[in-house]
Amino acid sequence: MEKQPGLPTHTVQAEPQTWFNRFHAAVFSCALFAFFYHRLLSLLQAPTLLSFTSFLLLTLADLVFSLVWVLSQAFRWTPVRRRAFPENLRTKLPDAELPSLDVFICTADPLREPPIDVANTALSAMAFDYPADKVSVYVSDDGGSKLTLLAFMEAARFAKKWIPFCKEHKIRERNPQAYFTSASNGGYMVEGWREMKDMYEEMKERVESAVERGDVNEDLVIHEQDLTAFQKWTPGFCRKNHPTVIEVLLAADKDVDAMGHALPNLVYLSREKSMTSHHNFKAGALNTLLRVSSVMSNAPILLNLDCDMYSNDPAAPYRALCFLLDPVLSTNLAFVQFPQIFPGINKNDIYSNEYKRLFQINPLGMDGSGGPNYLGTGCFFRRRAFAGKPSLKPYPEIILEGSSTNNGVRETIWSLTTLEAAHRVAGCKYEQGTEWGSSIGFRYGSLVEDFYTGYVLHCEGWRSVFYSPAEPSFVADFPMALNDLLCQCKRWAVGLLEVSFSCFRCPLTFGLRHSASLIAAMSYAHYSFWPLWCIPLTIYALLPQFTLLLGLPIFPKATDPWIFLYAYLFLASYGQDMLDYIMEGGTFARWWNDQRMWMIKGVSSFLFGLVEFLLQHMGIFRSGFDITSKVADDQTAKRYRQGVFEFGVTSQMFFTISAAAVISLVALVVGVVRAMLQGGGDEMAVQEEKPEVATKDPRLAFGGTFPAYVLVLPTAKPAVRPRCRRHYSYKHKHFPKCRGTERGEGFLQLTGDGTDNDKALGRARRKWPSGLSQCSLQSHQQCGLLSLLQATTLRSFTSFLLLTLADLVFSLMWVLSQAFRWTPVRRQAFPENLRTKLPEAELPALDVFICTADPVREPPIDVAYTALSTMAFDYPTDKISVYVSDDGGSKLTLLAFMEAARFAKKWVPFCREHKIRERNPQAYFTSASNGGYMIEGWREMKDMYEEMKERVESAVERGDVNEDQVIHEEDLMAFQKWTPGFSRRNHPTVIEVLLAAGKDVDAMGHAMPNLVYLSREKSIASHHHFKAGALNTLLRVSSVMSNAPILLNLDCDMYSNDPAAPYRALCFLLDPDLSTTLAFVQFPQIYHGINKNDIYSNEYKRPFQINPLGMDGSGGPNYIGTGCFFRRRAFAGKPALKPHSEIILQGSSTNNGGREPIWSQRTLEAAHRVAGCNYEQGTEWGSSIGFRYGSLVEDFHTGYMLHCEGWRSAFYNPPEPSFLADFPMTLNDVLCQCKRWTVGLLEVSFSCFRCPLAFALRHSASLIAAMSYAHYSFWPLWCIPLTIYALLPQFTLLLGLPIFPKATDPWIFLYVYLFLASYGQDMLEYIMEGSTLARWWNEQRMWMIKGVSSFLFGFLEFLLQQMGIFRSGFNITSKVADDRTAKRYRQGVIDFGVASQMFFTISAAAVISLVALVVGSVRVLLQGGGDEMAVQLFISGFVVLNSWPVYEAMVLRNDSGRIPKRITLFAGFVGYAFFFMAELARGN
């Protein structure tokens, strides 16, 4: 097209306020220089460290304000406004010569982005006043939803009537929803209006009814041929894992409208998704559209629209072409950006959804210096711009050979060849090894792909224009809830920071090096540094209020001439901002709300975005693309129209906003009252203004909040710690069960000589430490109270108050721990006596429950070993049933058990014949002490074992089960249940009877135990209650199949080490004196392979071996999740009530008795029914029967509830462990496991009517039992005293403030006694139970570490969960370690090799204590005062001594298990900040 001056297609004109803007910038700059001169004087003349710090922070805030103001002048330097004349273009260019247009629309979630709204957007673009055969509309559905496809099938049919209707009647609003709901268009006067409205309502009703049901039924699909499209949604199809779906719904060369005219192309695309590939969010979807459209239509002009932004102007393409076809611009013009306009915004725009500066004012300024940035929607692109720099040859993938019109001479878009090529380029692995996202297409690397893509295009030498027509060409929806708006802004903040701080991408440097002008670089820098507003806003939100409360003036007096400079800066910046806003068509009320939202975002979206970005770069957090919901219910929409803010969700961002309001109100009230009563109003005038007004640029007043990130630091067991938890276990005589028998002939016996001396010794051991410690505690409390009452300053009062709180928690825990020492007993069992009294035929049947959930963290071969060890019990095999619950739904686990079932036919008789003790094959064949190689058949068994292990592990390595690995053809049928839609979170029930006692025999012809594989039904819509839900499913399925009265629950990594274990348990369970109320017999958890000194305290000697002895004397130990023999009756309700029929089924107590065999069709159907995910709905499962729900520690909660119902238990610790378990070999795994326990225990402690101290006393449990459970449930509260003792002694040591008695004060002996008594008794009990001093030392070190990591983070997670911000999950503890990790563990070296959040507090603790010890020691040496600071120095030194492995991992080690450098740097920074704060407080 040749340029004709008489008929211009567009004009450009500079804004008249340009010179005023430049003059104002010059004056304001001079004022800024004067301002910083005054600020520097204030800084240098600060009389105290506190005032110096205040001025320093103010200077930092003002520097950021000034930087952003300087960058913002780029928008005011050369603003221009453009006009377009599409009528002139139409006279110059016939329709045949117009370029083709491809329209891209992206959607991703049918709930947040309703399909009917997306279809309306597409219809508005299809109805452009543009040759229909030159328009192609592509819809990318990243949600892979049938609902969206249905909506577009309906839209395709509706378009055949709608498009000619719009063109015939020259309708402007071509979005059907907008047209039919508008009161101003006079549509009802148009012929055919009622018919069109009815058609639209029918279409809308069909789509919305499908959305409401959540699926597409056949009755909703009008044409039968459309059903084939929905068949691509196979059972395995999900939004994150599915093949490519491409449907050509309309084709220009074969589909016509109701008038016989060609229709636009309409193509539905859902690109291939895979869990193993990154899909790059919206940018990835747009690049897929770019490639697919290149294959199909290859239009040279592209229009990108958000799914909720529809066309409001049928002539919009012509307006864009006025610029894109101008030969003066076209050589390097990449895109034409239209503004985002939002109809329906309420009168005063309370949320500033208009974004007038961002979308309307600033682009005018950028247009004068290279062009505006790409806003993500409403943008016409030249396809060539995505193919590389304008000066280079384009990439052939984007600019394909052929005509620029629809497909030209190439094949039709619906041809098989075209569709195959389109599927190929839409594959999830197509981009691997290419330059997509880096040099071509939309760019990856930021959550704001629009900003980043536009920025890189400008840097490559392209330019753009901004065109804002008098009537908006495109209009969009907006969020109506404050939380949705803030979350959207937070995502933008993270994305902008990714651009700002990415390598070689900072706009100020990269832009200048790559063709961008200084003004353009400043514009992009202003946007990319947008989140940094949080720094000055946070400072101004906290500092003026804090200093106002302190009475410290930090601004000039009201009578000081300098105040006029401050007033000018405030009024000039606010005034110009308001003037720009109003001149662009805004109102004063909307401007006021805009600056209020700027403040709100500064302390919420910007702040949380900055924190999230930092955590992301530390490797702790990974940002995702959260879709902004613009759907609101009627009540929310009504409140929005009324101008009322919506705070109706528990959002983390509302905490800072609410705190801002409270802090500012407190500061204002206190400051005003002081000024009125004491004077000084001229000094504090500016600070008193802060809570009332907001700041912008260097606007110097704001009311907000500063999030208090409290650094909680670990410490040792402090010197004032009244913790006497360990106890002496005395022996108590218990005679045999049968009267008249000689001593030692009963089923069980509690050993001891029963003498009076023994009883007296027991009383003394439990009363002496308790009585003496109680007296000492009372004296200590008196000392603490005196110190508190005699405190002379607020600082000392606060210190003593915190110490008192810590000591109260210590004392509470000590008092509760006395329950374990009150009546400890030790039991002994005589299984040989039981065997002589009870023939095998009368023994009860035994069901064994084993749970697994993850074939990666819990290797299937290890789970199979556990099952094999129980199948080989020295117990009648036809009475044993082993049930394996696979919550991971893995074929690998089923394969492992198929192999185990075959191996068991040789292994079980081999073990029984040779009386082998270790019946776990792995443990047996790797043991050097069992002498197995001397046994006949040993080599043959080992070869069979190795073959089984190799087959299973090779399948695990490949990640799937191949047909060649399945030995028997009938086993293949089982694996056919894993259909394409089968996933671990969504699948039907799978039950496989692998061995049946009634038909399978071993190599010797003896019956085999039952072996049943179960993977219960899972659905994303149902809660499965983690391990407790799996155990309840096993309970029901076993009731249907074998219904044994005795149950054994084992963790998948805890195998039997004693073939006689069932007999040992039955010594208690069959004792008539106990059996009426005995629910379970708990064996201790013993771990094999723990290194010499147990560096992680994996032994858990106190909770698993020492404390249960004490609980056994007062009702019984708690259930610890594994190694526990239950009576099935205990799960059916209270012992005094009739049992629940679902658990105690009629029939024999032996395996299935006279009922049908477990492999019968009827039994399997019943088992499938009770394993369904909806079976428990409306029942008492998990509340009154079965394992209990409501806590992540289902074992503790279940045992606790059973005791409250009147059941009791017994603890039996045999000389040789009956069960052995694996353990985690890395510190992070240990701490994460303990954190999960912490959250679960707090769920029990603070659940309604469940607190052990109150609930247990009301429900049959004794006081001692209640105290025992309370001690465990309050376990996480250790974080309170440990945190205080981790921070306070060190801080006061740096302050020089003594908070403990002097070394020469007689009170010091009380403190010394409490420390030595608690630590001494703790150590003594530990060693008396068979441990070592080194292991005890590591146990107390881990107690401190957990106190400020696991306990602390678990406590915080529980609080966030209760606030509705966070939802805890059941994280499986990995006990699999690589060779290097295992080697380090055997060497006793702690593994810190991951960037865990818990290591931050541990490292910070070590650094803080070291700093405090060094500084405190130096001061004592130089200035004296060692007697006053002795205890604080001791506590700091004790922490330093315990922290040696941390220092070693931070500085001395170079292996992969060292502490990551960023954590080391963070700890160093925290240590310095801690010292600086102490010095700051010390100076004042």
Coordinates of N, CA and C in Angstrom, one line a residue, residues 1358-1429:
F1358 N 0.3 -25.7 62.3 CA -1.0 -25.9 62.9 C -1.8 -24.6 63.0
L1359 N -1.1 -23.6 63.4 CA -1.8 -22.3 63.5 C -2.4 -21.8 62.2
L1360 N -1.5 -21.9 61.1 CA -2.0 -21.5 59.8 C -3.1 -22.4 59.3
Q1361 N -3.1 -23.7 59.7 CA -4.1 -24.6 59.3 C -5.4 -24.2 60.0
Q1362 N -5.4 -23.8 61.3 CA -6.6 -23.4 62.0 C -7.1 -22.1 61.5
M1363 N -6.2 -21.3 60.9 CA -6.7 -20.0 60.3 C -7.2 -20.2 58.9
G1364 N -7.1 -21.4 58.4 CA -7.6 -21.7 57.0 C -6.7 -21.3 55.9
I1365 N -5.4 -21.0 56.3 CA -4.4 -20.5 55.3 C -3.7 -21.7 54.7
F1366 N -3.5 -22.8 55.5 CA -2.7 -23.9 55.1 C -3.4 -25.2 55.4
R1367 N -3.2 -26.2 54.6 CA -3.8 -27.5 54.9 C -2.7 -28.6 54.9
S1368 N -2.5 -29.2 56.1 CA -1.5 -30.2 56.3 C -1.8 -31.5 55.5
G1369 N -0.8 -32.1 55.0 CA -0.9 -33.4 54.3 C -0.1 -34.4 55.1
F1370 N -0.2 -35.7 54.6 CA 0.5 -36.8 55.2 C 1.7 -37.1 54.4
N1371 N 2.9 -36.5 54.8 CA 4.1 -36.7 54.0 C 4.8 -38.0 54.5
I1372 N 5.0 -38.9 53.6 CA 5.6 -40.2 53.9 C 7.1 -40.0 54.1
T1373 N 7.6 -40.5 55.2 CA 9.0 -40.4 55.5 C 9.8 -41.4 54.7
S1374 N 10.8 -40.8 54.0 CA 11.7 -41.7 53.2 C 12.7 -42.3 54.0
K1375 N 12.9 -43.6 53.9 CA 14.0 -44.3 54.6 C 14.9 -45.0 53.6
V1376 N 14.9 -44.4 52.4 CA 15.8 -44.9 51.3 C 16.9 -43.9 51.2
A1377 N 18.2 -44.3 51.2 CA 19.3 -43.4 51.1 C 20.3 -43.9 50.0
D1378 N 20.9 -42.9 49.3 CA 21.9 -43.4 48.4 C 23.2 -43.8 49.1
D1379 N 24.1 -44.3 48.3 CA 25.3 -44.9 49.0 C 26.1 -43.8 49.7
R1380 N 26.3 -42.6 49.2 CA 27.1 -41.6 49.9 C 26.4 -41.2 51.2
T1381 N 25.1 -41.0 51.1 CA 24.3 -40.6 52.4 C 24.5 -41.7 53.4
A1382 N 24.3 -43.0 53.0 CA 24.5 -44.1 53.9 C 25.9 -44.2 54.5
K1383 N 26.9 -43.9 53.7 CA 28.3 -43.9 54.2 C 28.5 -42.8 55.2
R1384 N 28.0 -41.6 54.9 CA 28.1 -40.6 55.9 C 27.5 -40.9 57.2
Y1385 N 26.3 -41.5 57.1 CA 25.6 -41.9 58.3 C 26.4 -42.9 59.1
R1386 N 26.9 -43.9 58.5 CA 27.7 -44.9 59.2 C 28.9 -44.3 59.9
Q1387 N 29.4 -43.2 59.3 CA 30.6 -42.6 59.8 C 30.2 -41.6 61.0
G1388 N 28.9 -41.4 61.2 CA 28.5 -40.5 62.2 C 28.5 -39.0 61.8
V1389 N 28.3 -38.7 60.5 CA 28.4 -37.4 60.0 C 27.0 -36.9 59.7
I1390 N 26.5 -35.8 60.2 CA 25.2 -35.3 60.0 C 25.0 -34.8 58.6
D1391 N 23.9 -35.2 57.9 CA 23.6 -34.8 56.5 C 22.7 -33.6 56.5
F1392 N 23.3 -32.4 56.0 CA 22.5 -31.2 55.8 C 22.3 -30.9 54.3
G1393 N 22.4 -31.9 53.5 CA 22.6 -31.6 52.0 C 21.4 -31.0 51.3
V1394 N 20.3 -30.6 51.9 CA 19.2 -30.0 51.1 C 18.9 -28.6 51.7
A1395 N 18.4 -27.8 50.9 CA 18.0 -26.4 51.4 C 16.7 -26.4 52.1
S1396 N 16.6 -27.0 53.3 CA 15.4 -27.1 54.0 C 15.2 -25.8 54.9
Q1397 N 13.9 -25.5 55.0 CA 13.6 -24.3 55.8 C 14.0 -24.5 57.3
M1398 N 14.0 -25.8 57.7 CA 14.3 -26.0 59.1 C 15.8 -25.8 59.4
F1399 N 16.6 -25.9 58.4 CA 18.0 -25.6 58.6 C 18.4 -24.2 58.8
F1400 N 17.4 -23.3 58.4 CA 17.7 -21.9 58.6 C 17.7 -21.5 60.1
T1401 N 16.7 -22.0 60.8 CA 16.7 -21.7 62.2 C 17.8 -22.4 63.0
I1402 N 18.1 -23.6 62.6 CA 19.2 -24.3 63.2 C 20.5 -23.6 63.0
S1403 N 20.8 -23.2 61.8 CA 22.1 -22.5 61.5 C 22.1 -21.1 62.2
A1404 N 20.9 -20.4 62.1 CA 20.9 -19.1 62.8 C 21.1 -19.2 64.3
A1405 N 20.6 -20.3 64.9 CA 20.9 -20.5 66.3 C 22.3 -20.7 66.6
A1406 N 23.0 -21.4 65.8 CA 24.4 -21.7 66.0 C 25.2 -20.4 65.9
V1407 N 24.9 -19.6 64.9 CA 25.6 -18.3 64.7 C 25.3 -17.3 65.8
I1408 N 24.1 -17.2 66.2 CA 23.7 -16.2 67.2 C 24.4 -16.6 68.5
S1409 N 24.4 -17.9 68.9 CA 25.0 -18.3 70.2 C 26.5 -18.0 70.1
L1410 N 27.1 -18.3 69.0 CA 28.6 -18.1 68.9 C 28.9 -16.6 69.0
V1411 N 28.1 -15.8 68.3 CA 28.3 -14.3 68.4 C 28.1 -13.8 69.9
A1412 N 27.1 -14.3 70.5 CA 26.8 -13.9 71.9 C 27.9 -14.4 72.8
L1413 N 28.4 -15.6 72.6 CA 29.5 -16.1 73.5 C 30.8 -15.3 73.3
V1414 N 31.2 -15.1 72.0 CA 32.4 -14.4 71.8 C 32.3 -12.9 72.3
V1415 N 31.3 -12.2 71.9 CA 31.1 -10.8 72.4 C 31.0 -10.7 73.9
G1416 N 30.2 -11.6 74.5 CA 30.1 -11.6 75.9 C 31.4 -11.9 76.6
S1417 N 32.1 -12.9 76.1 CA 33.4 -13.3 76.8 C 34.4 -12.1 76.7
V1418 N 34.5 -11.5 75.5 CA 35.4 -10.4 75.3 C 35.1 -9.3 76.3
R1419 N 33.8 -9.0 76.4 CA 33.4 -7.9 77.3 C 33.7 -8.2 78.8
V1420 N 33.5 -9.4 79.1 CA 33.8 -9.8 80.5 C 35.3 -9.7 80.8
L1421 N 36.1 -10.1 79.8 CA 37.5 -10.1 80.0 C 38.0 -8.6 80.1
L1422 N 37.4 -7.7 79.3 CA 37.8 -6.4 79.2 C 37.2 -5.5 80.3
Q1423 N 35.9 -5.7 80.6 CA 35.2 -4.8 81.5 C 34.7 -5.5 82.8
G1424 N 34.9 -6.8 82.9 CA 34.5 -7.5 84.1 C 33.0 -7.8 84.1
G1425 N 32.5 -8.2 85.2 CA 31.1 -8.5 85.3 C 30.8 -10.0 85.0
G1426 N 31.8 -10.9 85.1 CA 31.6 -12.3 84.8 C 30.7 -13.0 85.7
D1427 N 30.6 -12.5 87.0 CA 29.7 -13.2 88.0 C 28.3 -12.9 87.6
E1428 N 28.0 -11.7 87.0 CA 26.6 -11.4 86.7 C 26.1 -12.2 85.4
M1429 N 27.1 -12.4 84.5 CA 26.8 -12.9 83.2 C 27.1 -14.4 83.1

